Amino acid sequence: MTVRVDGASATIAARRDAGSGALVGYLPVGFPDLATSIDAAVALVENGVDILELGLPYSDPVMDGIVIQQATQTALAAGFRVRDVFSAVEGIRSRVDAPVLVMTYWNPVLQYGVDRFADDLRSAGGSGLITPDITPDSAADWIATSDRTGLDRVFLAAPSSTDARLADTVAASRGFVYAVSTMGITGTRQDVDAAARGLVGRLKAAGAENACVGIGISTADHVREVLEYADGAIVGTAIVKSLADGGVTALARFAAELSDGLH
Amino acid sequence: MTNLRDNVGPFFGQYGGRFMPESLIAAIDELAAAYEETKTDPAFQAELAELHRSYTGRPSIITEVPRFAKHAGGARIILKREDLNHTGSHKINNVLGQALLTRKIGKTRVIAETGAGQHGVATATAAALFGMECTIFMGEVDTQRQALNVARMRLLGAEVVSVTTGSRTLKDAINEAYREWVTSVETTNYIFGTAAGPHPFPAMVRDFQKIIGEEARQQVLDLTGRLPDAVAACVGGGSNAIGIFHAFLDDPSVRLYGYEAAGDGIDTDRHAASIERGRPGILHGARSYLLQDDDGQTIESHSISAGLDYPGVGPEHAWLNDIGRATYLPATDTEAMEALRLLSRTEGIIPAIESAHALAGALKLGKELGPDSIILVNLSGRGDKDVATAGAWFDLFDEGARQE
């Protein structure tokens, strides 16, 4: 029970010290099936992704655009169970050394049991949770459990967040703060919203050690642009699309393209 | 708490709360603050009261239905006629309040989810009245079974988006409305249709709907000289039910009954009985009873009535259930359709299929409570939108004459 699992902040610090920033890659567990999703996650790390964000498929993903919705619906239709996330984390961690965070809507964790979920995630070698549909003021149980287990807890910050809420979010987060680049849901976009730079600046002013930017980041140029001012760049939809369109081979090629020149 | 009526949220016992993405918190906080201000703003209250009077047609009347009541053990049955409101249901009460609030916070566009289409029609109506842009999200399954309401919304100038993700019904329409709201929150207000969702919606929608019970309580007193023995309403998300229950919460002699859509039966896997067959969980921003599997994945609900076809329920109902103040019982598709036909034939009133669930409940309740009892039923909507469904159910169309 005392497996030492590093959080995301050590990896981010190392990347920052190296004069760059962290590349965070998102994939849903169980898409297109459990084994392939593990292979795909391993391929991301082998091709330059520093931190993995594993999405837990959920029936009502209100922050996700159509590409991720379709992938997670496919996983659910194929029989994904919440417990599969732990075997996925374990399988990935036995093959590559990168922090694995689970991105999950809150009800599946609540129904599994917050403490039990945290313990099983930690045993599997996971680093923590990213929770898109709860905020620190509605997360007392998760804050207590993550304090007990030492897991990272990544909350989201939005361009519309007030300064007071940003301060609360920074204080409550561990690992990094997920800076939502734009007022919108996951999906590829032409450009990264200028709001992202402003939000990262406000998070830093509020004392954030690490702020990673996500939503709409879909090209190597976007990654480089974001890493000029942020500690990490999170790519989701574009990675899922590469996997959906061309399998693990295409995904590996795309990840290499995203990380080209970062290391 | 001394009075049950005084609960203003965000929590109703262990239920309710505000479990939402950070991107929407600023908008929800803005709405909550504006709503708090309106509670003590006489100009706002006066404007809403005038709209109720000269636009909606309030107060809605009550109608005693003795020929229908003969089938209910002879109990006296009194209907609160929300079906006579402009736009055909109780939904307009809430929408006018939230439309005024939209104008107050300076937003020019409204979005809404809709199941049966009644809330969508009411929202499109208010948008037309206030000169606002309007987009309505409706599950693809519902756009088909309530095609008339889709046309009605478009006629009123609203854009109707057919939602093709998930179960393609009300819950998915809400998901899609949230996604749109995140994207357009600077100019757009979300007019939520039922007493569920994140705080302040459950309390705010209830407050805009409680006029139903406040009027009816006095009307029944005036007609019969006493309070009713029971109040019955259908429960999907629960806005018409909480609207008529609220005035009676602190009248201990008045029993409150909510009828959930039991579809094929609550012991089948095709129903929408969240309180009777669900367990607490979080969906759409609040903790409440929820139809879900062992993993917390939402289970698709089933009901002949699009307006009750929702796997969750408002948090105040979950609380009233747990403290024993209200009782939640099932009414199947068949029972509701039989009640719909019975009211049509005995009283010349065609109810909405949603409201027919409450009528089905009242038929049983009357037999239990006996001939001296008085039962107040919320007739929350009219059945015009349901004629195609009823025609198919009862085989009322001439061969070859069915309209598509």
mmCIF file of C-alpha atoms in Angstrom, chain A residues 90-261:
data_model
loop_
_atom_site.group_PDB
_atom_site.id
_atom_site.type_symbol
_atom_site.label_atom_id
_atom_site.label_comp_id
_atom_site.label_asym_id
_atom_site.label_seq_id
_atom_site.Cartn_x
_atom_site.Cartn_y
_atom_site.Cartn_z
ATOM 1 C CA GLU A 90 -1.563 -0.380 -13.671
ATOM 2 C CA GLY A 91 -0.925 -1.656 -17.182
ATOM 3 C CA ILE A 92 0.419 1.702 -18.328
ATOM 4 C CA ARG A 93 2.592 2.239 -15.252
ATOM 5 C CA SER A 94 4.173 -1.198 -15.634
ATOM 6 C CA ARG A 95 5.409 -0.188 -19.068
ATOM 7 C CA VAL A 96 6.259 3.523 -18.897
ATOM 8 C CA ASP A 97 7.255 5.975 -16.195
ATOM 9 C CA ALA A 98 4.980 9.002 -16.414
ATOM 10 C CA PRO A 99 2.413 10.432 -14.012
ATOM 11 C CA VAL A 100 -1.112 9.259 -14.820
ATOM 12 C CA LEU A 101 -4.041 11.450 -13.822
ATOM 13 C CA VAL A 102 -7.619 10.300 -14.234
ATOM 14 C CA MET A 103 -10.045 12.854 -15.676
ATOM 15 C CA THR A 104 -13.489 12.005 -14.352
ATOM 16 C CA TYR A 105 -16.930 13.460 -13.906
ATOM 17 C CA TRP A 106 -17.886 13.193 -10.282
ATOM 18 C CA ASN A 107 -20.827 10.768 -10.042
ATOM 19 C CA PRO A 108 -18.865 7.618 -11.002
ATOM 20 C CA VAL A 109 -16.352 8.380 -8.227
ATOM 21 C CA LEU A 110 -19.144 9.097 -5.761
ATOM 22 C CA GLN A 111 -20.875 5.805 -6.545
ATOM 23 C CA TYR A 112 -17.642 3.785 -6.393
ATOM 24 C CA GLY A 113 -16.892 5.466 -3.058
ATOM 25 C CA VAL A 114 -14.510 8.423 -2.917
ATOM 26 C CA ASP A 115 -12.121 6.743 -0.472
ATOM 27 C CA ARG A 116 -12.205 3.399 -2.234
ATOM 28 C CA PHE A 117 -11.623 5.052 -5.612
ATOM 29 C CA ALA A 118 -8.636 6.976 -4.273
ATOM 30 C CA ASP A 119 -7.118 3.933 -2.601
ATOM 31 C CA ASP A 120 -7.519 1.770 -5.704
ATOM 32 C CA LEU A 121 -6.106 4.507 -7.932
ATOM 33 C CA ARG A 122 -3.095 4.921 -5.682
ATOM 34 C CA SER A 123 -2.510 1.169 -5.521
ATOM 35 C CA ALA A 124 -2.598 1.049 -9.310
ATOM 36 C CA GLY A 125 0.085 3.735 -9.482
ATOM 37 C CA GLY A 126 -2.115 6.666 -10.457
ATOM 38 C CA SER A 127 -1.163 10.200 -9.449
ATOM 39 C CA GLY A 128 -4.524 11.859 -8.941
ATOM 40 C CA LEU A 129 -7.727 13.195 -10.439
ATOM 41 C CA ILE A 130 -8.806 15.976 -12.748
ATOM 42 C CA THR A 131 -12.435 16.825 -11.906
ATOM 43 C CA PRO A 132 -14.197 18.932 -14.562
ATOM 44 C CA ASP A 133 -17.678 19.111 -13.031
ATOM 45 C CA ILE A 134 -16.943 19.943 -9.414
ATOM 46 C CA THR A 135 -15.286 22.989 -7.900
ATOM 47 C CA PRO A 136 -13.350 23.213 -4.612
ATOM 48 C CA ASP A 137 -16.389 24.641 -2.788
ATOM 49 C CA SER A 138 -18.356 21.466 -3.653
ATOM 50 C CA ALA A 139 -15.540 18.977 -3.103
ATOM 51 C CA ALA A 140 -15.004 18.707 0.657
ATOM 52 C CA ASP A 141 -15.040 14.887 0.550
ATOM 53 C CA TRP A 142 -12.483 14.722 -2.264
ATOM 54 C CA ILE A 143 -10.225 17.307 -0.636
ATOM 55 C CA ALA A 144 -10.193 15.272 2.584
ATOM 56 C CA THR A 145 -9.518 12.022 0.733
ATOM 57 C CA SER A 146 -6.765 13.453 -1.437
ATOM 58 C CA ASP A 147 -5.126 14.932 1.661
ATOM 59 C CA ARG A 148 -5.175 11.486 3.246
ATOM 60 C CA THR A 149 -3.815 9.688 0.180
ATOM 61 C CA GLY A 150 -1.519 12.394 -1.163
ATOM 62 C CA LEU A 151 -3.122 12.184 -4.612
ATOM 63 C CA ASP A 152 -3.016 15.181 -6.920
ATOM 64 C CA ARG A 153 -6.261 17.088 -7.260
ATOM 65 C CA VAL A 154 -6.516 19.196 -10.363
ATOM 66 C CA PHE A 155 -9.353 21.695 -10.433
ATOM 67 C CA LEU A 156 -10.256 23.825 -13.432
ATOM 68 C CA ALA A 157 -10.027 27.598 -13.760
ATOM 69 C CA ALA A 158 -11.892 29.540 -16.446
ATOM 70 C CA PRO A 159 -11.457 32.945 -18.066
ATOM 71 C CA SER A 160 -14.746 33.885 -16.381
ATOM 72 C CA SER A 161 -13.531 32.951 -12.871
ATOM 73 C CA THR A 162 -13.324 35.846 -10.423
ATOM 74 C CA ASP A 163 -10.009 36.628 -8.733
ATOM 75 C CA ALA A 164 -11.379 35.331 -5.444
ATOM 76 C CA ARG A 165 -12.372 32.025 -7.035
ATOM 77 C CA LEU A 166 -9.002 31.722 -8.773
ATOM 78 C CA ALA A 167 -7.290 32.149 -5.413
ATOM 79 C CA ASP A 168 -9.482 29.409 -3.909
ATOM 80 C CA THR A 169 -8.813 27.119 -6.876
ATOM 81 C CA VAL A 170 -5.050 27.648 -6.665
ATOM 82 C CA ALA A 171 -5.115 26.967 -2.927
ATOM 83 C CA ALA A 172 -7.181 23.798 -3.366
ATOM 84 C CA SER A 173 -5.291 22.331 -6.331
ATOM 85 C CA ARG A 174 -2.270 20.068 -6.171
ATOM 86 C CA GLY A 175 -0.173 19.005 -9.173
ATOM 87 C CA PHE A 176 -1.344 21.815 -11.386
ATOM 88 C CA VAL A 177 -4.310 24.045 -12.123
ATOM 89 C CA TYR A 178 -6.113 23.234 -15.383
ATOM 90 C CA ALA A 179 -6.545 26.564 -17.146
ATOM 91 C CA VAL A 180 -9.473 26.379 -19.547
ATOM 92 C CA SER A 181 -8.244 28.299 -22.583
ATOM 93 C CA THR A 182 -11.590 29.494 -23.812
ATOM 94 C CA MET A 183 -15.226 29.666 -22.866
ATOM 95 C CA GLY A 184 -16.221 26.366 -24.438
ATOM 96 C CA ILE A 185 -16.037 22.590 -24.391
ATOM 97 C CA THR A 186 -13.354 20.193 -25.644
ATOM 98 C CA GLY A 187 -12.682 20.246 -29.379
ATOM 99 C CA THR A 188 -10.094 21.375 -31.906
ATOM 100 C CA ARG A 189 -9.886 25.047 -32.838
ATOM 101 C CA GLN A 190 -7.948 27.143 -35.356
ATOM 102 C CA ASP A 191 -6.222 29.258 -32.732
ATOM 103 C CA VAL A 192 -5.698 29.124 -29.013
ATOM 104 C CA ASP A 193 -7.812 31.809 -27.428
ATOM 105 C CA ALA A 194 -5.916 34.879 -26.235
ATOM 106 C CA ALA A 195 -7.868 34.474 -22.998
ATOM 107 C CA ALA A 196 -5.548 31.581 -22.090
ATOM 108 C CA ARG A 197 -2.511 33.819 -21.666
ATOM 109 C CA GLY A 198 -4.455 36.223 -19.469
ATOM 110 C CA LEU A 199 -5.817 33.424 -17.335
ATOM 111 C CA VAL A 200 -2.387 31.872 -16.769
ATOM 112 C CA GLY A 201 -1.080 35.296 -15.744
ATOM 113 C CA ARG A 202 -3.913 35.670 -13.239
ATOM 114 C CA LEU A 203 -3.314 32.159 -11.879
ATOM 115 C CA LYS A 204 0.379 32.913 -11.424
ATOM 116 C CA ALA A 205 -0.475 36.156 -9.658
ATOM 117 C CA ALA A 206 -2.735 34.120 -7.368
ATOM 118 C CA GLY A 207 0.249 31.952 -6.467
ATOM 119 C CA ALA A 208 -0.136 28.963 -8.793
ATOM 120 C CA GLU A 209 3.076 26.964 -9.073
ATOM 121 C CA ASN A 210 1.879 25.128 -12.164
ATOM 122 C CA ALA A 211 -0.757 26.151 -14.662
ATOM 123 C CA CYS A 212 -1.427 23.928 -17.670
ATOM 124 C CA VAL A 213 -3.630 25.076 -20.524
ATOM 125 C CA GLY A 214 -6.237 22.853 -22.134
ATOM 126 C CA ILE A 215 -9.145 22.937 -24.620
ATOM 127 C CA GLY A 216 -8.609 23.731 -28.272
ATOM 128 C CA ILE A 217 -4.901 22.847 -28.353
ATOM 129 C CA SER A 218 -4.532 20.643 -31.385
ATOM 130 C CA THR A 219 -1.247 21.327 -33.218
ATOM 131 C CA ALA A 220 2.473 21.411 -32.472
ATOM 132 C CA ASP A 221 2.377 25.166 -33.075
ATOM 133 C CA HIS A 222 -0.338 25.545 -30.441
ATOM 134 C CA VAL A 223 1.772 23.555 -27.965
ATOM 135 C CA ARG A 224 4.845 25.702 -28.519
ATOM 136 C CA GLU A 225 2.816 28.903 -28.282
ATOM 137 C CA VAL A 226 1.189 27.846 -25.008
ATOM 138 C CA LEU A 227 4.445 26.669 -23.440
ATOM 139 C CA GLU A 228 5.848 30.177 -23.879
ATOM 140 C CA TYR A 229 3.705 31.290 -20.952
ATOM 141 C CA ALA A 230 2.270 28.142 -19.316
ATOM 142 C CA ASP A 231 3.819 25.179 -17.502
ATOM 143 C CA GLY A 232 2.030 22.628 -19.588
ATOM 144 C CA ALA A 233 -0.093 22.188 -22.692
ATOM 145 C CA ILE A 234 -2.942 19.671 -22.684
ATOM 146 C CA VAL A 235 -3.946 18.038 -25.969
ATOM 147 C CA GLY A 236 -7.102 15.930 -26.033
ATOM 148 C CA THR A 237 -9.478 15.902 -28.958
ATOM 149 C CA ALA A 238 -6.759 15.949 -31.618
ATOM 150 C CA ILE A 239 -5.083 12.896 -30.040
ATOM 151 C CA VAL A 240 -8.395 11.031 -29.756
ATOM 152 C CA LYS A 241 -9.110 11.858 -33.381
ATOM 153 C CA SER A 242 -5.738 10.506 -34.500
ATOM 154 C CA LEU A 243 -6.430 7.264 -32.635
ATOM 155 C CA ALA A 244 -9.955 7.018 -34.038
ATOM 156 C CA ASP A 245 -8.789 7.684 -37.591
ATOM 157 C CA GLY A 246 -5.505 5.766 -37.783
ATOM 158 C CA GLY A 247 -5.064 3.600 -34.710
ATOM 159 C CA VAL A 248 -2.042 3.511 -32.406
ATOM 160 C CA THR A 249 0.399 4.021 -35.292
ATOM 161 C CA ALA A 250 -1.180 7.299 -36.311
ATOM 162 C CA LEU A 251 -1.481 8.383 -32.687
ATOM 163 C CA ALA A 252 2.228 7.691 -32.069
ATOM 164 C CA ARG A 253 3.169 9.697 -35.146
ATOM 165 C CA PHE A 254 0.957 12.585 -34.052
ATOM 166 C CA ALA A 255 2.393 12.575 -30.502
ATOM 167 C CA ALA A 256 5.938 12.667 -31.917
ATOM 168 C CA GLU A 257 4.923 15.643 -34.046
ATOM 169 C CA LEU A 258 3.462 17.453 -31.015
ATOM 170 C CA SER A 259 6.568 16.882 -28.901
ATOM 171 C CA ASP A 260 9.096 17.575 -31.657
ATOM 172 C CA GLY A 261 11.709 19.994 -30.339
#
